[in-house]
Coordinates of C-alpha atoms in Angstrom, one line a residue:
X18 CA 234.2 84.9 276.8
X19 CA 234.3 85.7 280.7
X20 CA 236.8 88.9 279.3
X21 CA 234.3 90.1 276.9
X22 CA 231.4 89.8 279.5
X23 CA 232.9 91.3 282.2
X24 CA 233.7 94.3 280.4
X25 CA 230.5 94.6 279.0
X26 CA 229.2 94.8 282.1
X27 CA 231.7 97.6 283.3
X28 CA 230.7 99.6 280.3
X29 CA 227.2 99.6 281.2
X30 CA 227.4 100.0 284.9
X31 CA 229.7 103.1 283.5
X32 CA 227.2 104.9 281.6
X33 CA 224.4 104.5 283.8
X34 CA 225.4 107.6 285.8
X35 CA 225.8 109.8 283.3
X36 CA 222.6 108.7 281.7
X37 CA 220.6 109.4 284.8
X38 CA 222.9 112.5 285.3
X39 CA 222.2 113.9 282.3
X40 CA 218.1 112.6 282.3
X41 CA 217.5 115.4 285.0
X42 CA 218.7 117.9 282.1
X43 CA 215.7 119.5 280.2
X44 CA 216.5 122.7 279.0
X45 CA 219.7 124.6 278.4
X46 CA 220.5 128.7 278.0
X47 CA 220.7 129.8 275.1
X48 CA 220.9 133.8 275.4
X49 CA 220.5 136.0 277.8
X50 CA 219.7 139.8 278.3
X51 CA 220.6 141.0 281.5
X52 CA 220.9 138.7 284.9
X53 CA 218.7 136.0 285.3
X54 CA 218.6 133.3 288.1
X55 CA 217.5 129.7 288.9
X56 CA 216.7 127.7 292.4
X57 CA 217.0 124.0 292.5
X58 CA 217.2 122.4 295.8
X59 CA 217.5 125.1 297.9
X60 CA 220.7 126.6 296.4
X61 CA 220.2 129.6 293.7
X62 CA 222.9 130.5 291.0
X63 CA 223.0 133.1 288.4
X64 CA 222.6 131.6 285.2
X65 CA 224.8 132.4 281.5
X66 CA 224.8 131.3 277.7
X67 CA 225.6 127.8 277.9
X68 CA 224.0 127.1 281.7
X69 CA 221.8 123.7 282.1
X70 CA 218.6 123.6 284.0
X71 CA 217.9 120.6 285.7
X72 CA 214.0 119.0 286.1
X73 CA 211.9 120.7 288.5
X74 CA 214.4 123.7 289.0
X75 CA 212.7 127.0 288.6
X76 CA 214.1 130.3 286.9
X77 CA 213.8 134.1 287.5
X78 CA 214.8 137.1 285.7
X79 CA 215.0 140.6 286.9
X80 CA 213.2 143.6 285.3
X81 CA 213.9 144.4 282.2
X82 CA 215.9 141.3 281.6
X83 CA 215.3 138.4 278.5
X84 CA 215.9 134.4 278.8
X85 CA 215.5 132.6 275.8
X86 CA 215.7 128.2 276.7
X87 CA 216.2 125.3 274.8
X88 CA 214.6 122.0 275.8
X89 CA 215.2 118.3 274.2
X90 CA 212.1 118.2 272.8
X91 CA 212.3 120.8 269.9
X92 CA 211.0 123.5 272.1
X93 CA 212.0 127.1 272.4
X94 CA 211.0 129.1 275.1
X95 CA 211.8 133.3 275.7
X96 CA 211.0 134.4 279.0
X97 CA 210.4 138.4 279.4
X98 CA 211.6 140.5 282.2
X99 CA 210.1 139.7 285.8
X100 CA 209.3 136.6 284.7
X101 CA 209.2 133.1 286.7
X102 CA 209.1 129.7 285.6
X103 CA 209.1 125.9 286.7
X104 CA 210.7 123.4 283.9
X105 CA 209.8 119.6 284.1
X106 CA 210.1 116.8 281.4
X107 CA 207.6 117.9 278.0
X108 CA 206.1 120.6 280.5
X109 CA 206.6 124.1 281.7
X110 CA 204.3 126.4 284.7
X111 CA 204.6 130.0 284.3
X112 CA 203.8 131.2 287.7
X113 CA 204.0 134.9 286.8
X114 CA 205.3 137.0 283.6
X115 CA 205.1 136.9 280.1
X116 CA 206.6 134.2 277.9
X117 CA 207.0 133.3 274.0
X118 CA 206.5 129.5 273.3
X119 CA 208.2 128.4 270.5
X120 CA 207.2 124.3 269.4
X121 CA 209.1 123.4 266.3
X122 CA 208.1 119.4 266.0
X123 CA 205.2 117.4 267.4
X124 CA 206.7 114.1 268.8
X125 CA 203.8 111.0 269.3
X126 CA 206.2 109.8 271.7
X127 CA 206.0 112.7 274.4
X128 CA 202.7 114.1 273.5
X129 CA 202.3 117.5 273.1
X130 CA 203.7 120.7 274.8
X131 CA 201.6 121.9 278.1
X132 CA 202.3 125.2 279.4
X133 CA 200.0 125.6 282.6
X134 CA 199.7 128.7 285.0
X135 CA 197.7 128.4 288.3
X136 CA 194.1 128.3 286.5
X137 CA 195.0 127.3 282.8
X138 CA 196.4 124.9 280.1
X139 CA 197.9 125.7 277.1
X140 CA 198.3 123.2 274.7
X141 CA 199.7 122.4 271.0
X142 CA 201.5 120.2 268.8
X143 CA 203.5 122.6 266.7
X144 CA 202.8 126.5 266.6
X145 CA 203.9 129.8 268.7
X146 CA 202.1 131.4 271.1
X147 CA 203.1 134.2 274.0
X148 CA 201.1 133.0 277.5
X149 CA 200.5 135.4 280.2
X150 CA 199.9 135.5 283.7
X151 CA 199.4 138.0 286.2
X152 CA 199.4 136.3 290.2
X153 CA 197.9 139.5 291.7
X154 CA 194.7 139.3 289.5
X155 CA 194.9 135.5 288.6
X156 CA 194.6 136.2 284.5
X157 CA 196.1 133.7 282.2
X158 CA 195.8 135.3 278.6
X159 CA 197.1 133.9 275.5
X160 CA 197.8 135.0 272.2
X161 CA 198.2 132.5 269.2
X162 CA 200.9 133.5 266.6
X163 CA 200.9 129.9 264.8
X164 CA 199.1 127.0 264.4
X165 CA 196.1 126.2 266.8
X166 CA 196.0 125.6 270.3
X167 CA 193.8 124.2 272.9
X168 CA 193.0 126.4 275.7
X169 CA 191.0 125.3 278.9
X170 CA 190.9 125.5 282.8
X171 CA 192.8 123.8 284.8
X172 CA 190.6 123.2 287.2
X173 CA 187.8 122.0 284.7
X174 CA 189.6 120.7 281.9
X175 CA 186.1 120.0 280.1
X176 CA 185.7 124.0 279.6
X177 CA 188.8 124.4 276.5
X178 CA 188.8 126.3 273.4
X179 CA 190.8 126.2 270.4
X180 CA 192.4 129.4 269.0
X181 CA 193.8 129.8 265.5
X182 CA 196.1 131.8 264.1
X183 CA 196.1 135.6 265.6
X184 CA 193.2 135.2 267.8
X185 CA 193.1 135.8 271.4
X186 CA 191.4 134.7 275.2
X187 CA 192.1 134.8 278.7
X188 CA 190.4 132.9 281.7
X189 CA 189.7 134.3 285.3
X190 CA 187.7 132.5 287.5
X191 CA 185.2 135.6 288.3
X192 CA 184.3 135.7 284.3
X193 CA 181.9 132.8 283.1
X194 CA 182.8 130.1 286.1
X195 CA 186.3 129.8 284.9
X196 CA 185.6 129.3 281.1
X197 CA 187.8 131.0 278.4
X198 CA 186.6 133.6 277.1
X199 CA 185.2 133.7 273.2
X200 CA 188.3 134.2 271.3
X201 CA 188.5 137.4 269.3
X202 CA 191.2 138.2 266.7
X203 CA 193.9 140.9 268.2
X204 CA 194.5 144.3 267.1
X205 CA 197.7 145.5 265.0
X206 CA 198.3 147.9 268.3
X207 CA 198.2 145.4 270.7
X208 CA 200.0 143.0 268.4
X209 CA 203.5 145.0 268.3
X210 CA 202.8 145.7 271.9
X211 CA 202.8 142.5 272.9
X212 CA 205.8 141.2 271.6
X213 CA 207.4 144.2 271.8
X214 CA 208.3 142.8 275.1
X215 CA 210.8 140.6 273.5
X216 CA 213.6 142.0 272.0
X217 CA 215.4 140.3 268.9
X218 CA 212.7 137.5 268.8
X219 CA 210.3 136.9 266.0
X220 CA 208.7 134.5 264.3
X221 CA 210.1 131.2 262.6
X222 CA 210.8 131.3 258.8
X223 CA 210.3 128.4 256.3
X224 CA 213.4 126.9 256.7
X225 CA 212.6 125.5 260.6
X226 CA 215.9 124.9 262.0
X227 CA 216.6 121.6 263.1
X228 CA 218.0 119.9 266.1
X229 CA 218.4 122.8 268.9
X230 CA 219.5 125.4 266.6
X231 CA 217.5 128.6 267.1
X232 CA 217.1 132.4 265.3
X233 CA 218.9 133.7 267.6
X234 CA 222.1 133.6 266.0
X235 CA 225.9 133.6 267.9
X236 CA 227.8 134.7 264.4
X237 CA 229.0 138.3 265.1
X238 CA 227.3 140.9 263.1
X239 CA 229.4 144.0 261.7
X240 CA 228.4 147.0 263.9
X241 CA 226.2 150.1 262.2
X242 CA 226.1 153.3 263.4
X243 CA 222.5 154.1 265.0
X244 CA 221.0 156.5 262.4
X245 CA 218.5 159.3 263.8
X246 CA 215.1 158.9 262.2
X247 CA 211.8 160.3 263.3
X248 CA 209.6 158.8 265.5
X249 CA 206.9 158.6 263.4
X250 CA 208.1 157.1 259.9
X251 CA 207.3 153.8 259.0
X252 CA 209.5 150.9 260.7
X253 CA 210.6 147.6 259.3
X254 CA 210.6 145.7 262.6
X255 CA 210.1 142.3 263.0
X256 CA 206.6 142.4 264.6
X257 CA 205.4 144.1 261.3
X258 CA 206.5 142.0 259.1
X259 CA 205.1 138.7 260.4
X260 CA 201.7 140.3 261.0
X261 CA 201.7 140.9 257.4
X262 CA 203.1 137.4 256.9
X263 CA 200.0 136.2 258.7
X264 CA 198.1 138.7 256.8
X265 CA 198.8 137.4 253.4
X266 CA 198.4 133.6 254.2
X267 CA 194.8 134.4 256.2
X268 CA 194.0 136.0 252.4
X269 CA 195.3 132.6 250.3
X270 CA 198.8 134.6 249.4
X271 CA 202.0 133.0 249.9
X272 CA 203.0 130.6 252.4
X273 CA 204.0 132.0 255.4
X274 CA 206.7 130.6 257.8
X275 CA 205.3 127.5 259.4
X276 CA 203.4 126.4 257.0
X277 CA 202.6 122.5 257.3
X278 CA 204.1 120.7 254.3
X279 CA 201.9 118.4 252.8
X280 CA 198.5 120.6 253.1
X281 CA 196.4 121.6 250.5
X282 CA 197.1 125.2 249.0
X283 CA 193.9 127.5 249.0
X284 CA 193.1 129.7 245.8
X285 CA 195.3 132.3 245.5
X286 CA 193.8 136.0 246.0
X287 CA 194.7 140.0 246.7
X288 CA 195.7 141.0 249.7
X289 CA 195.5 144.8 250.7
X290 CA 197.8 146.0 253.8
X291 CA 196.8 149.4 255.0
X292 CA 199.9 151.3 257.1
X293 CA 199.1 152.5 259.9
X294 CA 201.7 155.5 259.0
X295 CA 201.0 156.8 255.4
X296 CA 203.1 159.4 254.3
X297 CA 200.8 160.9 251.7
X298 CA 197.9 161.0 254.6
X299 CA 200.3 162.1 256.7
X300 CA 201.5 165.2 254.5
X301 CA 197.9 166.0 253.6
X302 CA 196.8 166.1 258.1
X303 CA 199.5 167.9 258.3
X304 CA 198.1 170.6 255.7
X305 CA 194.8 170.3 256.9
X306 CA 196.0 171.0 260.4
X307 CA 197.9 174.3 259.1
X308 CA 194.9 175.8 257.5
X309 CA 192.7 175.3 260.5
X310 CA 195.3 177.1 262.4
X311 CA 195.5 179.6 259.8
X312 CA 191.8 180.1 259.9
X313 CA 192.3 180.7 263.9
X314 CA 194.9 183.7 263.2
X315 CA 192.5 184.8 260.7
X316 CA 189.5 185.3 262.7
X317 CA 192.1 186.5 265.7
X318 CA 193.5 189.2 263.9
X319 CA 190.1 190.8 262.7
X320 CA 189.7 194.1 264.8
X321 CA 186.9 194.1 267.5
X322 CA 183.6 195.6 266.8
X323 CA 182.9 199.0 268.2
X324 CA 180.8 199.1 271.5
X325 CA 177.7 200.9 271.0
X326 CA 177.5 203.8 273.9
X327 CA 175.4 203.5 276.8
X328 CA 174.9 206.4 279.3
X329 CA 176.8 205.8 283.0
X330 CA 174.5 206.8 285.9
X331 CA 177.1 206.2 288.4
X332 CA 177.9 209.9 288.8
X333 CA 175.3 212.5 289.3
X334 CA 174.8 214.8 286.0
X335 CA 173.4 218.1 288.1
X336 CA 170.4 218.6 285.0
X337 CA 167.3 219.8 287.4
X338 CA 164.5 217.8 286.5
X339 CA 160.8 218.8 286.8
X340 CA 157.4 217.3 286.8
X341 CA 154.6 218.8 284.8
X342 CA 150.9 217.7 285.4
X343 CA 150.1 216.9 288.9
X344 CA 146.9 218.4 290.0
X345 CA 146.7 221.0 292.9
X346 CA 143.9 220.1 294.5
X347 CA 144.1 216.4 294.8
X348 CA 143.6 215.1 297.6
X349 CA 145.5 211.7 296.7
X350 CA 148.3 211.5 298.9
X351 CA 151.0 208.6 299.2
X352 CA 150.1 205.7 301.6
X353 CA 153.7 206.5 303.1
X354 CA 152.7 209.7 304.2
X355 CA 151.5 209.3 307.8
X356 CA 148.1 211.3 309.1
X357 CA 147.0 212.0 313.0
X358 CA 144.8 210.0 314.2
X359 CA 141.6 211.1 315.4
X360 CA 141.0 211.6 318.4
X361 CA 137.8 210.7 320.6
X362 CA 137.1 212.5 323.8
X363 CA 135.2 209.9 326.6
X364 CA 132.9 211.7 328.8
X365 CA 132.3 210.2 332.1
X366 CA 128.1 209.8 332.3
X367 CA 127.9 211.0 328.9
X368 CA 126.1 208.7 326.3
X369 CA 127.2 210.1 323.1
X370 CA 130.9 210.0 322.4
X371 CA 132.3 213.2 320.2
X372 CA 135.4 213.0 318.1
X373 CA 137.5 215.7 317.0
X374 CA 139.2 215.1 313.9
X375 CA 142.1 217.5 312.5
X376 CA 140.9 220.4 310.5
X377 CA 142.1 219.0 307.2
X378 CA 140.4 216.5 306.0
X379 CA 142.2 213.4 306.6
X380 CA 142.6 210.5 303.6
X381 CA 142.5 207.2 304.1
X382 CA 145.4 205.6 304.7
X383 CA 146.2 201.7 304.6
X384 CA 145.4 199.1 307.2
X385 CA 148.7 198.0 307.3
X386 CA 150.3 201.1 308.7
X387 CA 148.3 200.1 311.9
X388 CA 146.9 203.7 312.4
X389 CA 143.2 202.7 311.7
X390 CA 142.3 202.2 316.0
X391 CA 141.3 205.6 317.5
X392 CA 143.0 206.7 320.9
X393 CA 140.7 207.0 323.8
X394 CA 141.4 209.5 326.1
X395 CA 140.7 209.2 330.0
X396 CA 139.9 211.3 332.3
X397 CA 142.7 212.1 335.0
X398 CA 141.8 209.6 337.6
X399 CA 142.4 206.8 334.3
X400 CA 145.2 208.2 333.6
X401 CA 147.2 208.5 336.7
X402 CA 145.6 204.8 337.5
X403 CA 147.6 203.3 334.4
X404 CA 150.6 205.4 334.9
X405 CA 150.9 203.8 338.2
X406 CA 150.4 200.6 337.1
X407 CA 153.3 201.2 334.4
X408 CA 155.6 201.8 337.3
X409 CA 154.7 198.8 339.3
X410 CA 154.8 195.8 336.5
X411 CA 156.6 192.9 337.3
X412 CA 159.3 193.2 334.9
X413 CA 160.5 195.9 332.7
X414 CA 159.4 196.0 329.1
X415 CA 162.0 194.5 327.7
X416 CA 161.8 191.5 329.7
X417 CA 158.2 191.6 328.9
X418 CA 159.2 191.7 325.0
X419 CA 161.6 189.1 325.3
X420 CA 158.7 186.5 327.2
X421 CA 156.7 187.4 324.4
X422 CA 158.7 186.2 321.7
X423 CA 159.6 183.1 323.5
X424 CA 155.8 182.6 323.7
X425 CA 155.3 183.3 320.2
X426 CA 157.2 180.1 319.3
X427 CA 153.9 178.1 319.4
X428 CA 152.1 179.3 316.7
X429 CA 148.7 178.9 318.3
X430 CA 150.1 181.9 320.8
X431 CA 149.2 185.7 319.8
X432 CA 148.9 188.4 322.5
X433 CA 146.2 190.3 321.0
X434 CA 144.1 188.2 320.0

């Protein structure tokens, strides 16, 4: 009896440290594009298929890299390139990148899957969803692929909101106080662009793998050689063909992977898919976009109209012209034309003043030309008297002009007045 205790005892105390070696185990590698890296107390190692990740170690991958994890809770996770994540028990922090979140069973046990960033929570029982954030900008978005999930701030977990299948929200703290925004379904464009970031991963079928099994599948496939197609034809990729998956079970088609088993069927119904890449509407732009070009050459190749002609004046023609009908005796004569002034003779003592005007009869000419003020002529003494005083002025004319026009800045200031 001692025996069987005794050893009882050794097993136990044998197992305990592998159990609490292997409890500090949550995920596992399960592929990997490229290099990819993970830090856990203070030492970092380059990680391969087959790798563990221990609790609270945190994992890197370089540009253009993929990391797809396995945890032990029947979750899958695919981390794009430039992405960087924290792994704990039941929970994962993206801290910057994008990543696919993958949650195949809903355990009552462990609650459901949280995926938080540095202002959001993201959280579901079963579904797929690809979570985004951007550090620089502090946006978490998310896009739900399957099944609903609850989105809300981290901050102020009263603010959530639900999103369904193919809907789509994001919270920043500068839009609404932190609340998510209304979700709004997503657009085939950014659909495929989105998870054309991960390459190889789609979807889950019906048939949900069990355990820790994933799609991405280690069986070698037979190697076909790449066959040149053009760029626009219609593709058969993976991103396609779930959308319309989602498509027909939105309409009441046929069940589409993930379905809940167990849940009531909706009426059946008619779904239309319109392609984005129609090769009848494709032949028929293409003809339409011939003819207008057509139409172009057309109206190009049509010779130019014939310029009217205009006589050049550029060059004298030497034709003599002549004016017929002026009067001869007019008297009109062109206020360009200047005329003597007259002239009035002062005579010291006398009391009537003569004038002697030019023997032609002067016109009138206008005031403008300034020739309207008769010149009064002195007698000799007068005369000499101002030349002298023209010799003796202060300062030559010029200077005289020139304190003129500085005096004439003031408006108010006028010589002759």
């Amino acid at each position: 009896m001692r025996a069987l205790k005794a050893l009882l005892l050794f097993t136990v105390l044998s197992l305990a440290p592998i159990q609490v070696a292997y409890g500090k185990i949550v995920a596992v590698v399960a592929s990997l594009k490229g290099h990819a890296f993970t830090t856990y107390k203070g030492q970092t190692q380059t990680l391969k298929v087959g790798d563990h990740i221990h609790r609270e170690a945190e994992v890197f991958t370089e540009i253009g890299a993929q990391l797809s994890l396995n945890d032990y809770y029947d979750h899958v996770y695919h981390l794009a390139g430039g992405g960087h994540i924290a792994l704990y028990n039941n929970l994962l922090e993206l801290k910057e990148g994008y990543l696919w979140v993958q949650s195949l069973k809903y355990d009552p046990l462990h609650g459901p899957l949280r995926v938080t960033t540095a202002n959001g929570v993201v959280e579901t029982t079963e579904g797929e969803s690809i979570v985004s954030f951007d550090s620089y900008s502090g946006k978490t978005q998310l896009l739900a692929i399957k099944g609903n999930f609850v989105f809300k701030n981290a901050l102020m977990e009263m603010k959530y909101l639900t999103l369904s299948e193919g809907q789509f929200s994001f919270i920043h703290n500068d839009h609404e106080e932190g609340r998510p925004r209304k979700a709004t379904p997503i657009g085939y464009a950014s659909y495929k662009k989105v998870t054309g970031l991960f390459d190889g991963v789609q979807p889950f079928g019906e048939a949900k793998p069990t355990g820790l099994k994933t799609r991405l599948s280690t069986v070698a496939k037979p190697k076909v050689a790449p066959k040149r197609e053009v760029a626009s034809t219609a593709s058969n990729s993976a991103p396609e063909n779930a959308f319309e998956a989602a498509l027909a079970a939105q309409a009441g088609g046929a069940a589409y992977p993930g379905a809940v088993a167990g849940a009531p069927k909706s009426e059946k119904g008619k779904v239309i898919v319109l392609r984005l890449r129609d090769p009848a509407s494709k032949e028929q732009s293409e003809k339409s976009l011939i003819n207008y070009y057509q139409s172009k050459l057309k109206v190009m190749a049509k010779p130019k109209p014939k310029k009217k002609w205009r006589p050049s004046y550029q060059a004298k023609s030497g034709v003599p012209i002549k004016v017929f009908g002026a009067p001869k005796g007019s008297r009109r004569v062109p206020a360009s034309v200047k005329k003597k002034p007259a002239v009035i003779k002062v005579t010291p003592g006398a009391k009537k003043v003569s004038t002697r005007s030019s023997k032609r009869a002067s016109s009138r000419t206008p005031a403008s030309l300034g020739q309207m003020l008769p010149k009064i002529k002195t007698n000799a003494f007068e005369g000499q008297m101002l030349k002298e005083y023209k010799n003796q002025m202060r300062h030559d004319q010029e200077v005289n002009d020139l304190i003129d026009q500085l005096k004439s800045i003031d408006m108010d200031y006028k010589k002759d007045y």
